[in-house]
């Protein structure tokens, strides 16, 4: 795995105690992070969480208030953007409108005084890589959004940076093109082997491409891990909510079972053995997070049962989403495959079930529940 | 009467195609402008053209409309050739001066935000609220020997003795530069302000330092403003009449003054007309060249 490579070589990017304040406002509130060479790493979080500011600090387009930035073991905190071995793909591409595709891609090579022949060869290679061969002479405004995106990518990759920074590069594209470009990006990253640091507010996008993700909240990193781990074992309630829809059930820890499991009193759901974050103590108020796709209606499934009434049915194609009023337990969401034989109807009273081991305990949020920002 | 339905049907048909009614009635809206232009621009210009081929009896002051090129041949005289050259050089010099001074001002303006930017923009335009002639006369006081400009230069030890600038081509150049500067700054500002600041960031990200990024991105993208500013300054400055009359002291004549002289002093309308037509041709040529350059750079942005 690419993450183990980081142990022998210095990390592609290392951030130490990084902070950025704008007057009273804190955009980045102390970040420590090491990104391994060749890794596809994503910074995700809601807007205003400081992810773009962090990226811009790494690019050198923003100065940190304190802390250090290193690239491949070299401190670049005081190195201006134009001398850093990192390149950025901007959210709105920022292609030069007065230059054609070829000239856009060759822009950085010219700054490095690469010879004419080498430039032609490398630009041609890049055009091939991003699938734009034959469009050399086109101006950016003659290209579609997806094509402009590819030019922006080629323009940065041609410089063979130590790290490529991508700031919500797919944000301006429609859904179908986004999915397609996600595949393209992943493929290209594998092909060139350059470290990608990807910023997005879309966790699904990040999960589908990344080796590891960091979830940011209020200028801090709440959790770092691979997508599966982050989704299945969120460390905080914020992360649990941000990385996907989740049902919450109140729980109180009654016993620590070891190996990361707890016996929890979950009110009308009974007492269940549920895995959870480390460090919960007996008597702690906690929240059991249950993913919508973990809830079923099949009789005999799982060990937790709740009685509820379907209040809303949304057919989404591959899956159907139900909103269930579970009485004293609040509302719950359930996802089931579209080919489920008996689709439930609004108003249907039903038993809904999940396995206790598919739930996950996190500490109850001390603050207001919906304090996402 | 029997033929009536057919045209009506076709009129209704075209009404459906255009919400504005038939094409011809929409064109009627242009009639006042068209009439105005015809009456006060095309007609006088035609008369001027007619005069330029006529001849004047300098004793009786009778104008003889014929088809002679004598007036245009007179332009060969060194006095007129020198005037044309001087006008063009002064205009070019003033345009260049405006560009050199105006560009940094426009650039700084475009980097400001909100109220500061508005205030600075008003500062650029405030001179327009005072009479142009009054401001030009003010330069007489400023530039004359023993005047403020001389005093400042003496105090800074940049010159000694009399300044001797007033009533010289330099004074005319300064006057044009001063008066036309806002006409250069405003289009430059507009084109600079339109440039996405993200492009400069991208340039710097790709390895271009501040100055390089300016040369390779900002400057080429501001070319529409540069050309528009040069047209706005260069064209009227070539035909400038008031500034050379006041600051040139009647010595430094520009083309506009020579034309005025022919009409008001000498009274040789045909020759004056020929001079005016020639200047129009020169300016039109300049405009055509500049416009083609403008459309080329605007195609890009």
PDB file of C-alpha atoms in Angstrom, chain B:
ATOM      1  CA  UNK B   1     -59.920  45.920 -52.246  1.00  0.00           C
ATOM      2  CA  UNK B   2     -60.008  42.423 -53.587  1.00  0.00           C
ATOM      3  CA  UNK B   3     -56.261  42.085 -53.267  1.00  0.00           C
ATOM      4  CA  UNK B   4     -56.321  43.139 -49.659  1.00  0.00           C
ATOM      5  CA  UNK B   5     -56.356  39.761 -47.845  1.00  0.00           C
ATOM      6  CA  UNK B   6     -53.088  38.530 -49.254  1.00  0.00           C
ATOM      7  CA  UNK B   7     -50.729  41.221 -47.933  1.00  0.00           C
ATOM      8  CA  UNK B   8     -52.573  41.175 -44.654  1.00  0.00           C
ATOM      9  CA  UNK B   9     -51.975  37.486 -44.282  1.00  0.00           C
ATOM     10  CA  UNK B  10     -48.302  37.875 -44.976  1.00  0.00           C
ATOM     11  CA  UNK B  11     -48.103  40.765 -42.525  1.00  0.00           C
ATOM     12  CA  UNK B  12     -49.689  38.618 -39.856  1.00  0.00           C
ATOM     13  CA  UNK B  13     -47.287  35.854 -40.733  1.00  0.00           C
ATOM     14  CA  UNK B  14     -44.241  38.000 -40.226  1.00  0.00           C
ATOM     15  CA  UNK B  15     -45.739  39.418 -37.043  1.00  0.00           C
ATOM     16  CA  UNK B  16     -45.767  35.934 -35.659  1.00  0.00           C
ATOM     17  CA  UNK B  17     -42.094  35.571 -36.396  1.00  0.00           C
ATOM     18  CA  UNK B  18     -41.076  38.728 -34.638  1.00  0.00           C
ATOM     19  CA  UNK B  19     -42.550  40.203 -31.479  1.00  0.00           C
ATOM     20  CA  UNK B  20     -41.566  43.637 -32.726  1.00  0.00           C
ATOM     21  CA  UNK B  21     -43.843  43.535 -35.722  1.00  0.00           C
ATOM     22  CA  UNK B  22     -42.693  43.749 -39.294  1.00  0.00           C
ATOM     23  CA  UNK B  23     -39.037  44.358 -39.973  1.00  0.00           C
ATOM     24  CA  UNK B  24     -39.645  47.613 -41.800  1.00  0.00           C
ATOM     25  CA  UNK B  25     -41.597  49.190 -38.953  1.00  0.00           C
ATOM     26  CA  UNK B  26     -38.863  48.290 -36.526  1.00  0.00           C
ATOM     27  CA  UNK B  27     -36.370  49.981 -38.800  1.00  0.00           C
ATOM     28  CA  UNK B  28     -38.486  53.128 -38.607  1.00  0.00           C
ATOM     29  CA  UNK B  29     -37.212  53.553 -35.078  1.00  0.00           C
ATOM     30  CA  UNK B  30     -33.791  54.326 -36.486  1.00  0.00           C
ATOM     31  CA  UNK B  31     -35.166  57.121 -38.638  1.00  0.00           C
ATOM     32  CA  UNK B  32     -34.619  60.052 -36.236  1.00  0.00           C
ATOM     33  CA  UNK B  33     -30.986  59.108 -35.696  1.00  0.00           C
ATOM     34  CA  UNK B  34     -30.557  58.501 -39.378  1.00  0.00           C
ATOM     35  CA  UNK B  35     -32.104  61.877 -40.235  1.00  0.00           C
ATOM     36  CA  UNK B  36     -29.992  63.664 -37.638  1.00  0.00           C
ATOM     37  CA  UNK B  37     -26.798  62.111 -38.919  1.00  0.00           C
ATOM     38  CA  UNK B  38     -27.744  62.900 -42.494  1.00  0.00           C
ATOM     39  CA  UNK B  39     -28.553  66.519 -41.725  1.00  0.00           C
ATOM     40  CA  UNK B  40     -25.749  67.408 -39.348  1.00  0.00           C
ATOM     41  CA  UNK B  41     -22.951  65.065 -40.341  1.00  0.00           C
ATOM     42  CA  UNK B  42     -23.209  63.692 -43.858  1.00  0.00           C
ATOM     43  CA  UNK B  43     -24.531  66.904 -45.415  1.00  0.00           C
ATOM     44  CA  UNK B  44     -21.892  69.257 -43.914  1.00  0.00           C
ATOM     45  CA  UNK B  45     -19.192  66.744 -44.699  1.00  0.00           C
ATOM     46  CA  UNK B  46     -20.364  66.572 -48.303  1.00  0.00           C
ATOM     47  CA  UNK B  47     -20.310  70.354 -48.518  1.00  0.00           C
ATOM     48  CA  UNK B  48     -16.786  70.324 -47.075  1.00  0.00           C
ATOM     49  CA  UNK B  49     -15.752  67.729 -49.630  1.00  0.00           C
ATOM     50  CA  UNK B  50     -17.282  69.838 -52.393  1.00  0.00           C
ATOM     51  CA  UNK B  51     -15.403  72.921 -51.161  1.00  0.00           C
ATOM     52  CA  UNK B  52     -12.136  71.046 -51.067  1.00  0.00           C
ATOM     53  CA  UNK B  53     -12.265  70.577 -54.823  1.00  0.00           C
ATOM     54  CA  UNK B  54     -13.315  74.191 -55.439  1.00  0.00           C
ATOM     55  CA  UNK B  55     -11.278  77.338 -55.785  1.00  0.00           C
ATOM     56  CA  UNK B  56     -11.290  80.710 -54.135  1.00  0.00           C
ATOM     57  CA  UNK B  57     -10.694  84.009 -55.713  1.00  0.00           C
ATOM     58  CA  UNK B  58      -8.643  85.709 -53.018  1.00  0.00           C
ATOM     59  CA  UNK B  59      -9.535  89.190 -54.246  1.00  0.00           C
ATOM     60  CA  UNK B  60     -13.282  88.873 -54.604  1.00  0.00           C
ATOM     61  CA  UNK B  61     -13.665  86.027 -52.072  1.00  0.00           C
ATOM     62  CA  UNK B  62     -15.877  84.212 -54.540  1.00  0.00           C
ATOM     63  CA  UNK B  63     -15.831  80.470 -54.364  1.00  0.00           C
ATOM     64  CA  UNK B  64     -15.593  78.730 -57.674  1.00  0.00           C
ATOM     65  CA  UNK B  65     -16.885  75.166 -57.464  1.00  0.00           C
ATOM     66  CA  UNK B  66     -14.945  73.130 -59.924  1.00  0.00           C
ATOM     67  CA  UNK B  67     -13.013  69.934 -59.847  1.00  0.00           C
ATOM     68  CA  UNK B  68      -9.480  70.982 -59.198  1.00  0.00           C
ATOM     69  CA  UNK B  69      -6.900  69.188 -57.088  1.00  0.00           C
ATOM     70  CA  UNK B  70      -4.956  72.408 -56.536  1.00  0.00           C
ATOM     71  CA  UNK B  71      -5.909  72.556 -52.846  1.00  0.00           C
ATOM     72  CA  UNK B  72      -4.551  69.116 -52.224  1.00  0.00           C
ATOM     73  CA  UNK B  73      -1.376  69.936 -54.146  1.00  0.00           C
ATOM     74  CA  UNK B  74      -0.792  72.902 -51.820  1.00  0.00           C
ATOM     75  CA  UNK B  75      -0.543  70.461 -48.924  1.00  0.00           C
ATOM     76  CA  UNK B  76       2.917  69.596 -50.211  1.00  0.00           C
ATOM     77  CA  UNK B  77       4.211  72.884 -48.869  1.00  0.00           C
ATOM     78  CA  UNK B  78       6.632  72.305 -46.055  1.00  0.00           C
ATOM     79  CA  UNK B  79       4.558  74.370 -43.602  1.00  0.00           C
ATOM     80  CA  UNK B  80       1.665  71.950 -43.878  1.00  0.00           C
ATOM     81  CA  UNK B  81       3.777  68.830 -44.017  1.00  0.00           C
ATOM     82  CA  UNK B  82       5.573  69.953 -40.874  1.00  0.00           C
ATOM     83  CA  UNK B  83       2.276  70.623 -39.175  1.00  0.00           C
ATOM     84  CA  UNK B  84       0.965  67.185 -40.000  1.00  0.00           C
ATOM     85  CA  UNK B  85       4.167  65.590 -38.744  1.00  0.00           C
ATOM     86  CA  UNK B  86       4.139  67.721 -35.593  1.00  0.00           C
ATOM     87  CA  UNK B  87       0.475  66.894 -34.884  1.00  0.00           C
ATOM     88  CA  UNK B  88       1.010  63.205 -35.331  1.00  0.00           C
ATOM     89  CA  UNK B  89       4.200  63.199 -33.226  1.00  0.00           C
ATOM     90  CA  UNK B  90       2.610  65.233 -30.433  1.00  0.00           C
ATOM     91  CA  UNK B  91      -0.422  62.990 -30.474  1.00  0.00           C
ATOM     92  CA  UNK B  92       1.714  59.836 -30.443  1.00  0.00           C
ATOM     93  CA  UNK B  93       3.909  61.289 -27.691  1.00  0.00           C
ATOM     94  CA  UNK B  94       0.905  62.228 -25.587  1.00  0.00           C
ATOM     95  CA  UNK B  95      -0.691  58.819 -26.149  1.00  0.00           C
ATOM     96  CA  UNK B  96       2.511  57.090 -25.092  1.00  0.00           C
ATOM     97  CA  UNK B  97       2.838  59.375 -22.066  1.00  0.00           C
ATOM     98  CA  UNK B  98      -0.757  58.691 -21.055  1.00  0.00           C
ATOM     99  CA  UNK B  99      -0.151  54.972 -21.410  1.00  0.00           C
ATOM    100  CA  UNK B 100       3.034  55.024 -19.316  1.00  0.00           C
ATOM    101  CA  UNK B 101       1.472  57.143 -16.579  1.00  0.00           C
ATOM    102  CA  UNK B 102      -2.032  55.711 -16.835  1.00  0.00           C
ATOM    103  CA  UNK B 103      -1.239  52.010 -16.771  1.00  0.00           C
ATOM    104  CA  UNK B 104       0.181  51.883 -13.230  1.00  0.00           C
ATOM    105  CA  UNK B 105      -2.700  54.083 -12.042  1.00  0.00           C
ATOM    106  CA  UNK B 106      -5.305  51.825 -13.669  1.00  0.00           C
ATOM    107  CA  UNK B 107      -3.515  48.746 -12.348  1.00  0.00           C
ATOM    108  CA  UNK B 108      -3.520  50.099  -8.798  1.00  0.00           C
ATOM    109  CA  UNK B 109      -7.175  51.077  -9.141  1.00  0.00           C
ATOM    110  CA  UNK B 110      -8.113  47.599 -10.293  1.00  0.00           C
ATOM    111  CA  UNK B 111      -6.451  46.091  -7.214  1.00  0.00           C
ATOM    112  CA  UNK B 112      -8.497  48.219  -4.793  1.00  0.00           C
ATOM    113  CA  UNK B 113     -11.864  47.211  -3.487  1.00  0.00           C
ATOM    114  CA  UNK B 114     -15.216  48.697  -2.595  1.00  0.00           C
ATOM    115  CA  UNK B 115     -15.301  52.276  -1.368  1.00  0.00           C
ATOM    116  CA  UNK B 116     -11.618  53.009  -1.772  1.00  0.00           C
ATOM    117  CA  UNK B 117     -11.855  52.035  -5.406  1.00  0.00           C
ATOM    118  CA  UNK B 118     -14.936  54.211  -5.945  1.00  0.00           C
ATOM    119  CA  UNK B 119     -13.241  57.172  -4.269  1.00  0.00           C
ATOM    120  CA  UNK B 120     -10.104  56.793  -6.375  1.00  0.00           C
ATOM    121  CA  UNK B 121     -12.174  56.478  -9.545  1.00  0.00           C
ATOM    122  CA  UNK B 122     -14.030  59.668  -8.669  1.00  0.00           C
ATOM    123  CA  UNK B 123     -10.627  61.258  -8.114  1.00  0.00           C
ATOM    124  CA  UNK B 124      -9.659  60.345 -11.673  1.00  0.00           C
ATOM    125  CA  UNK B 125     -12.860  61.837 -13.058  1.00  0.00           C
ATOM    126  CA  UNK B 126     -13.174  64.966 -10.901  1.00  0.00           C
ATOM    127  CA  UNK B 127     -11.158  67.146 -13.333  1.00  0.00           C
ATOM    128  CA  UNK B 128     -13.934  66.576 -15.880  1.00  0.00           C
ATOM    129  CA  UNK B 129     -16.240  68.627 -13.697  1.00  0.00           C
ATOM    130  CA  UNK B 130     -14.225  71.786 -14.319  1.00  0.00           C
ATOM    131  CA  UNK B 131     -14.075  73.583 -17.631  1.00  0.00           C
ATOM    132  CA  UNK B 132     -11.448  72.134 -19.884  1.00  0.00           C
ATOM    133  CA  UNK B 133     -10.400  75.619 -21.112  1.00  0.00           C
ATOM    134  CA  UNK B 134      -9.997  76.899 -17.558  1.00  0.00           C
ATOM    135  CA  UNK B 135      -7.804  73.940 -16.665  1.00  0.00           C
ATOM    136  CA  UNK B 136      -5.672  74.489 -19.728  1.00  0.00           C
ATOM    137  CA  UNK B 137      -5.207  78.178 -18.811  1.00  0.00           C
ATOM    138  CA  UNK B 138      -4.160  77.027 -15.344  1.00  0.00           C
ATOM    139  CA  UNK B 139      -1.183  75.330 -16.973  1.00  0.00           C
ATOM    140  CA  UNK B 140      -0.071  78.713 -18.309  1.00  0.00           C
ATOM    141  CA  UNK B 141       0.341  79.851 -14.722  1.00  0.00           C
ATOM    142  CA  UNK B 142       1.978  76.625 -13.662  1.00  0.00           C
ATOM    143  CA  UNK B 143       4.487  76.475 -16.482  1.00  0.00           C
ATOM    144  CA  UNK B 144       5.418  80.107 -16.929  1.00  0.00           C
ATOM    145  CA  UNK B 145       8.869  81.328 -15.948  1.00  0.00           C
ATOM    146  CA  UNK B 146       8.923  81.939 -12.212  1.00  0.00           C
ATOM    147  CA  UNK B 147       5.845  79.762 -11.850  1.00  0.00           C
ATOM    148  CA  UNK B 148       5.239  76.888  -9.406  1.00  0.00           C
ATOM    149  CA  UNK B 149       6.717  74.179 -11.625  1.00  0.00           C
ATOM    150  CA  UNK B 150       9.952  76.114 -12.003  1.00  0.00           C
ATOM    151  CA  UNK B 151      10.067  76.796  -8.248  1.00  0.00           C
ATOM    152  CA  UNK B 152       9.596  73.139  -7.402  1.00  0.00           C
ATOM    153  CA  UNK B 153      12.282  72.047  -9.859  1.00  0.00           C
ATOM    154  CA  UNK B 154      14.655  74.639  -8.423  1.00  0.00           C
ATOM    155  CA  UNK B 155      13.938  73.558  -4.873  1.00  0.00           C
ATOM    156  CA  UNK B 156      14.703  69.960  -5.837  1.00  0.00           C
ATOM    157  CA  UNK B 157      17.854  71.114  -7.667  1.00  0.00           C
ATOM    158  CA  UNK B 158      16.601  69.458 -10.819  1.00  0.00           C
ATOM    159  CA  UNK B 159      17.077  72.575 -12.891  1.00  0.00           C
ATOM    160  CA  UNK B 160      18.256  76.122 -12.591  1.00  0.00           C
ATOM    161  CA  UNK B 161      17.601  79.245 -14.565  1.00  0.00           C
ATOM    162  CA  UNK B 162      14.407  79.902 -16.446  1.00  0.00           C
ATOM    163  CA  UNK B 163      12.175  76.990 -17.335  1.00  0.00           C
ATOM    164  CA  UNK B 164      11.265  78.357 -20.794  1.00  0.00           C
ATOM    165  CA  UNK B 165       8.718  75.655 -21.389  1.00  0.00           C
ATOM    166  CA  UNK B 166       5.550  77.675 -21.898  1.00  0.00           C
ATOM    167  CA  UNK B 167       4.595  78.284 -25.545  1.00  0.00           C
ATOM    168  CA  UNK B 168       6.679  75.358 -26.748  1.00  0.00           C
ATOM    169  CA  UNK B 169       5.793  71.896 -28.089  1.00  0.00           C
ATOM    170  CA  UNK B 170       6.651  70.520 -24.623  1.00  0.00           C
ATOM    171  CA  UNK B 171       3.951  72.682 -23.038  1.00  0.00           C
ATOM    172  CA  UNK B 172       1.430  71.466 -25.619  1.00  0.00           C
ATOM    173  CA  UNK B 173       2.517  67.885 -24.942  1.00  0.00           C
ATOM    174  CA  UNK B 174       2.088  68.369 -21.185  1.00  0.00           C
ATOM    175  CA  UNK B 175      -1.312  69.958 -21.732  1.00  0.00           C
ATOM    176  CA  UNK B 176      -2.573  67.118 -23.928  1.00  0.00           C
ATOM    177  CA  UNK B 177      -1.134  64.509 -21.586  1.00  0.00           C
ATOM    178  CA  UNK B 178      -2.879  66.088 -18.618  1.00  0.00           C
ATOM    179  CA  UNK B 179      -6.245  66.570 -20.302  1.00  0.00           C
ATOM    180  CA  UNK B 180      -6.508  63.174 -21.928  1.00  0.00           C
ATOM    181  CA  UNK B 181      -5.097  61.044 -19.106  1.00  0.00           C
ATOM    182  CA  UNK B 182      -8.514  59.977 -17.712  1.00  0.00           C
ATOM    183  CA  UNK B 183      -9.527  58.793 -21.178  1.00  0.00           C
ATOM    184  CA  UNK B 184      -6.592  56.394 -21.018  1.00  0.00           C
ATOM    185  CA  UNK B 185      -7.060  55.320 -17.406  1.00  0.00           C
ATOM    186  CA  UNK B 186     -10.730  54.391 -17.610  1.00  0.00           C
ATOM    187  CA  UNK B 187     -10.630  51.812 -20.446  1.00  0.00           C
ATOM    188  CA  UNK B 188      -7.402  50.389 -18.992  1.00  0.00           C
ATOM    189  CA  UNK B 189      -9.078  50.079 -15.610  1.00  0.00           C
ATOM    190  CA  UNK B 190     -12.084  48.312 -17.107  1.00  0.00           C
ATOM    191  CA  UNK B 191      -9.967  45.756 -18.949  1.00  0.00           C
ATOM    192  CA  UNK B 192      -7.686  45.142 -15.952  1.00  0.00           C
ATOM    193  CA  UNK B 193     -10.589  44.794 -13.587  1.00  0.00           C
ATOM    194  CA  UNK B 194     -12.136  42.175 -15.861  1.00  0.00           C
ATOM    195  CA  UNK B 195      -9.115  39.878 -15.533  1.00  0.00           C
ATOM    196  CA  UNK B 196      -9.786  36.993 -13.167  1.00  0.00           C
ATOM    197  CA  UNK B 197      -7.285  37.280 -10.276  1.00  0.00           C
ATOM    198  CA  UNK B 198      -7.202  33.485 -10.299  1.00  0.00           C
ATOM    199  CA  UNK B 199      -5.219  33.681 -13.551  1.00  0.00           C
ATOM    200  CA  UNK B 200      -2.351  35.465 -11.812  1.00  0.00           C
ATOM    201  CA  UNK B 201      -2.428  32.837  -9.099  1.00  0.00           C
ATOM    202  CA  UNK B 202      -2.373  30.116 -11.731  1.00  0.00           C
ATOM    203  CA  UNK B 203       0.594  31.756 -13.454  1.00  0.00           C
ATOM    204  CA  UNK B 204       2.481  31.977 -10.193  1.00  0.00           C
ATOM    205  CA  UNK B 205       1.551  28.387  -9.372  1.00  0.00           C
ATOM    206  CA  UNK B 206       3.019  27.322 -12.717  1.00  0.00           C
ATOM    207  CA  UNK B 207       6.322  28.990 -11.933  1.00  0.00           C
ATOM    208  CA  UNK B 208       5.944  32.573 -13.174  1.00  0.00           C
ATOM    209  CA  UNK B 209       7.128  35.167 -10.659  1.00  0.00           C
ATOM    210  CA  UNK B 210       5.159  38.394 -10.226  1.00  0.00           C
ATOM    211  CA  UNK B 211       6.792  40.260 -13.076  1.00  0.00           C
ATOM    212  CA  UNK B 212       6.741  37.263 -15.414  1.00  0.00           C
ATOM    213  CA  UNK B 213       3.089  36.604 -14.607  1.00  0.00           C
ATOM    214  CA  UNK B 214       2.324  40.220 -15.395  1.00  0.00           C
ATOM    215  CA  UNK B 215       4.118  40.073 -18.727  1.00  0.00           C
ATOM    216  CA  UNK B 216       2.667  36.746 -19.826  1.00  0.00           C
ATOM    217  CA  UNK B 217      -0.876  37.002 -18.477  1.00  0.00           C
ATOM    218  CA  UNK B 218      -1.988  40.424 -17.212  1.00  0.00           C
ATOM    219  CA  UNK B 219      -0.441  42.539 -19.950  1.00  0.00           C
ATOM    220  CA  UNK B 220      -1.741  40.525 -22.917  1.00  0.00           C
ATOM    221  CA  UNK B 221      -5.180  40.300 -21.352  1.00  0.00           C
ATOM    222  CA  UNK B 222      -5.289  44.062 -20.848  1.00  0.00           C
ATOM    223  CA  UNK B 223      -4.542  44.757 -24.532  1.00  0.00           C
ATOM    224  CA  UNK B 224      -8.185  45.608 -25.365  1.00  0.00           C
ATOM    225  CA  UNK B 225      -7.951  48.394 -22.787  1.00  0.00           C
ATOM    226  CA  UNK B 226      -4.570  49.550 -24.098  1.00  0.00           C
ATOM    227  CA  UNK B 227      -5.879  49.818 -27.653  1.00  0.00           C
ATOM    228  CA  UNK B 228      -9.176  51.436 -26.623  1.00  0.00           C
ATOM    229  CA  UNK B 229      -7.273  53.976 -24.520  1.00  0.00           C
ATOM    230  CA  UNK B 230      -4.867  54.745 -27.367  1.00  0.00           C
ATOM    231  CA  UNK B 231      -7.808  55.346 -29.713  1.00  0.00           C
ATOM    232  CA  UNK B 232      -9.605  57.561 -27.198  1.00  0.00           C
ATOM    233  CA  UNK B 233      -6.466  59.651 -26.624  1.00  0.00           C
ATOM    234  CA  UNK B 234      -4.702  59.474 -29.980  1.00  0.00           C
ATOM    235  CA  UNK B 235      -7.576  60.344 -32.280  1.00  0.00           C
ATOM    236  CA  UNK B 236      -8.880  63.533 -30.659  1.00  0.00           C
ATOM    237  CA  UNK B 237      -5.363  64.606 -29.660  1.00  0.00           C
ATOM    238  CA  UNK B 238      -4.297  64.649 -33.329  1.00  0.00           C
ATOM    239  CA  UNK B 239      -6.965  67.216 -34.075  1.00  0.00           C
ATOM    240  CA  UNK B 240      -6.478  69.140 -30.836  1.00  0.00           C
ATOM    241  CA  UNK B 241      -7.140  72.849 -31.268  1.00  0.00           C
ATOM    242  CA  UNK B 242      -7.622  74.499 -27.882  1.00  0.00           C
ATOM    243  CA  UNK B 243      -4.511  73.235 -26.084  1.00  0.00           C
ATOM    244  CA  UNK B 244      -2.000  74.306 -28.777  1.00  0.00           C
ATOM    245  CA  UNK B 245      -3.750  77.683 -29.060  1.00  0.00           C
ATOM    246  CA  UNK B 246      -3.356  78.332 -25.352  1.00  0.00           C
ATOM    247  CA  UNK B 247      -0.118  76.543 -24.417  1.00  0.00           C
ATOM    248  CA  UNK B 248       1.596  76.782 -27.794  1.00  0.00           C
ATOM    249  CA  UNK B 249       1.129  80.530 -27.823  1.00  0.00           C
ATOM    250  CA  UNK B 250       0.377  80.511 -31.512  1.00  0.00           C
ATOM    251  CA  UNK B 251       3.898  79.275 -32.256  1.00  0.00           C
ATOM    252  CA  UNK B 252       3.423  75.561 -31.900  1.00  0.00           C
ATOM    253  CA  UNK B 253       0.701  74.978 -34.417  1.00  0.00           C
ATOM    254  CA  UNK B 254      -1.072  71.714 -34.758  1.00  0.00           C
ATOM    255  CA  UNK B 255      -3.185  70.641 -37.629  1.00  0.00           C
ATOM    256  CA  UNK B 256      -6.424  71.812 -36.019  1.00  0.00           C
ATOM    257  CA  UNK B 257      -5.032  75.325 -35.690  1.00  0.00           C
ATOM    258  CA  UNK B 258      -3.981  75.464 -39.321  1.00  0.00           C
ATOM    259  CA  UNK B 259      -7.465  74.438 -40.407  1.00  0.00           C
ATOM    260  CA  UNK B 260      -9.065  77.018 -38.143  1.00  0.00           C
ATOM    261  CA  UNK B 261      -6.698  79.668 -39.503  1.00  0.00           C
ATOM    262  CA  UNK B 262      -7.699  78.937 -43.075  1.00  0.00           C
ATOM    263  CA  UNK B 263     -11.359  79.338 -42.226  1.00  0.00           C
ATOM    264  CA  UNK B 264     -11.276  82.213 -39.752  1.00  0.00           C
ATOM    265  CA  UNK B 265      -8.129  84.212 -40.620  1.00  0.00           C
ATOM    266  CA  UNK B 266      -7.356  83.659 -44.292  1.00  0.00           C
ATOM    267  CA  UNK B 267     -10.890  82.827 -45.314  1.00  0.00           C
ATOM    268  CA  UNK B 268      -9.739  80.302 -47.912  1.00  0.00           C
ATOM    269  CA  UNK B 269     -12.588  77.851 -47.439  1.00  0.00           C
ATOM    270  CA  UNK B 270     -11.578  75.461 -50.248  1.00  0.00           C
ATOM    271  CA  UNK B 271      -8.039  75.064 -48.911  1.00  0.00           C
ATOM    272  CA  UNK B 272      -9.293  74.764 -45.329  1.00  0.00           C
ATOM    273  CA  UNK B 273     -11.686  72.088 -46.500  1.00  0.00           C
ATOM    274  CA  UNK B 274      -8.862  70.191 -48.199  1.00  0.00           C
ATOM    275  CA  UNK B 275      -6.822  70.366 -44.997  1.00  0.00           C
ATOM    276  CA  UNK B 276      -9.766  69.067 -42.972  1.00  0.00           C
ATOM    277  CA  UNK B 277     -10.453  66.230 -45.393  1.00  0.00           C
ATOM    278  CA  UNK B 278      -6.821  65.181 -45.285  1.00  0.00           C
ATOM    279  CA  UNK B 279      -6.809  65.077 -41.533  1.00  0.00           C
ATOM    280  CA  UNK B 280      -9.954  63.019 -41.507  1.00  0.00           C
ATOM    281  CA  UNK B 281      -8.306  60.555 -43.852  1.00  0.00           C
ATOM    282  CA  UNK B 282      -5.245  60.287 -41.600  1.00  0.00           C
ATOM    283  CA  UNK B 283      -7.329  59.741 -38.480  1.00  0.00           C
ATOM    284  CA  UNK B 284      -9.630  57.272 -40.219  1.00  0.00           C
ATOM    285  CA  UNK B 285      -6.624  55.264 -41.312  1.00  0.00           C
ATOM    286  CA  UNK B 286      -5.338  55.229 -37.751  1.00  0.00           C
ATOM    287  CA  UNK B 287      -8.744  54.120 -36.504  1.00  0.00           C
ATOM    288  CA  UNK B 288      -9.043  51.302 -39.007  1.00  0.00           C
ATOM    289  CA  UNK B 289      -5.645  49.945 -38.016  1.00  0.00           C
ATOM    290  CA  UNK B 290      -6.394  50.258 -34.310  1.00  0.00           C
ATOM    291  CA  UNK B 291      -9.826  48.700 -34.641  1.00  0.00           C
ATOM    292  CA  UNK B 292      -8.502  45.668 -36.453  1.00  0.00           C
ATOM    293  CA  UNK B 293      -5.983  45.226 -33.655  1.00  0.00           C
ATOM    294  CA  UNK B 294      -8.753  45.593 -31.102  1.00  0.00           C
ATOM    295  CA  UNK B 295     -10.988  42.998 -32.698  1.00  0.00           C
ATOM    296  CA  UNK B 296      -8.057  40.621 -32.812  1.00  0.00           C
ATOM    297  CA  UNK B 297      -7.281  40.856 -29.095  1.00  0.00           C
ATOM    298  CA  UNK B 298     -10.947  40.997 -28.095  1.00  0.00           C
ATOM    299  CA  UNK B 299     -11.620  37.776 -29.916  1.00  0.00           C
ATOM    300  CA  UNK B 300      -9.477  36.162 -27.275  1.00  0.00           C
ATOM    301  CA  UNK B 301     -10.910  37.493 -24.057  1.00  0.00           C
TER     302      UNK B 301
END
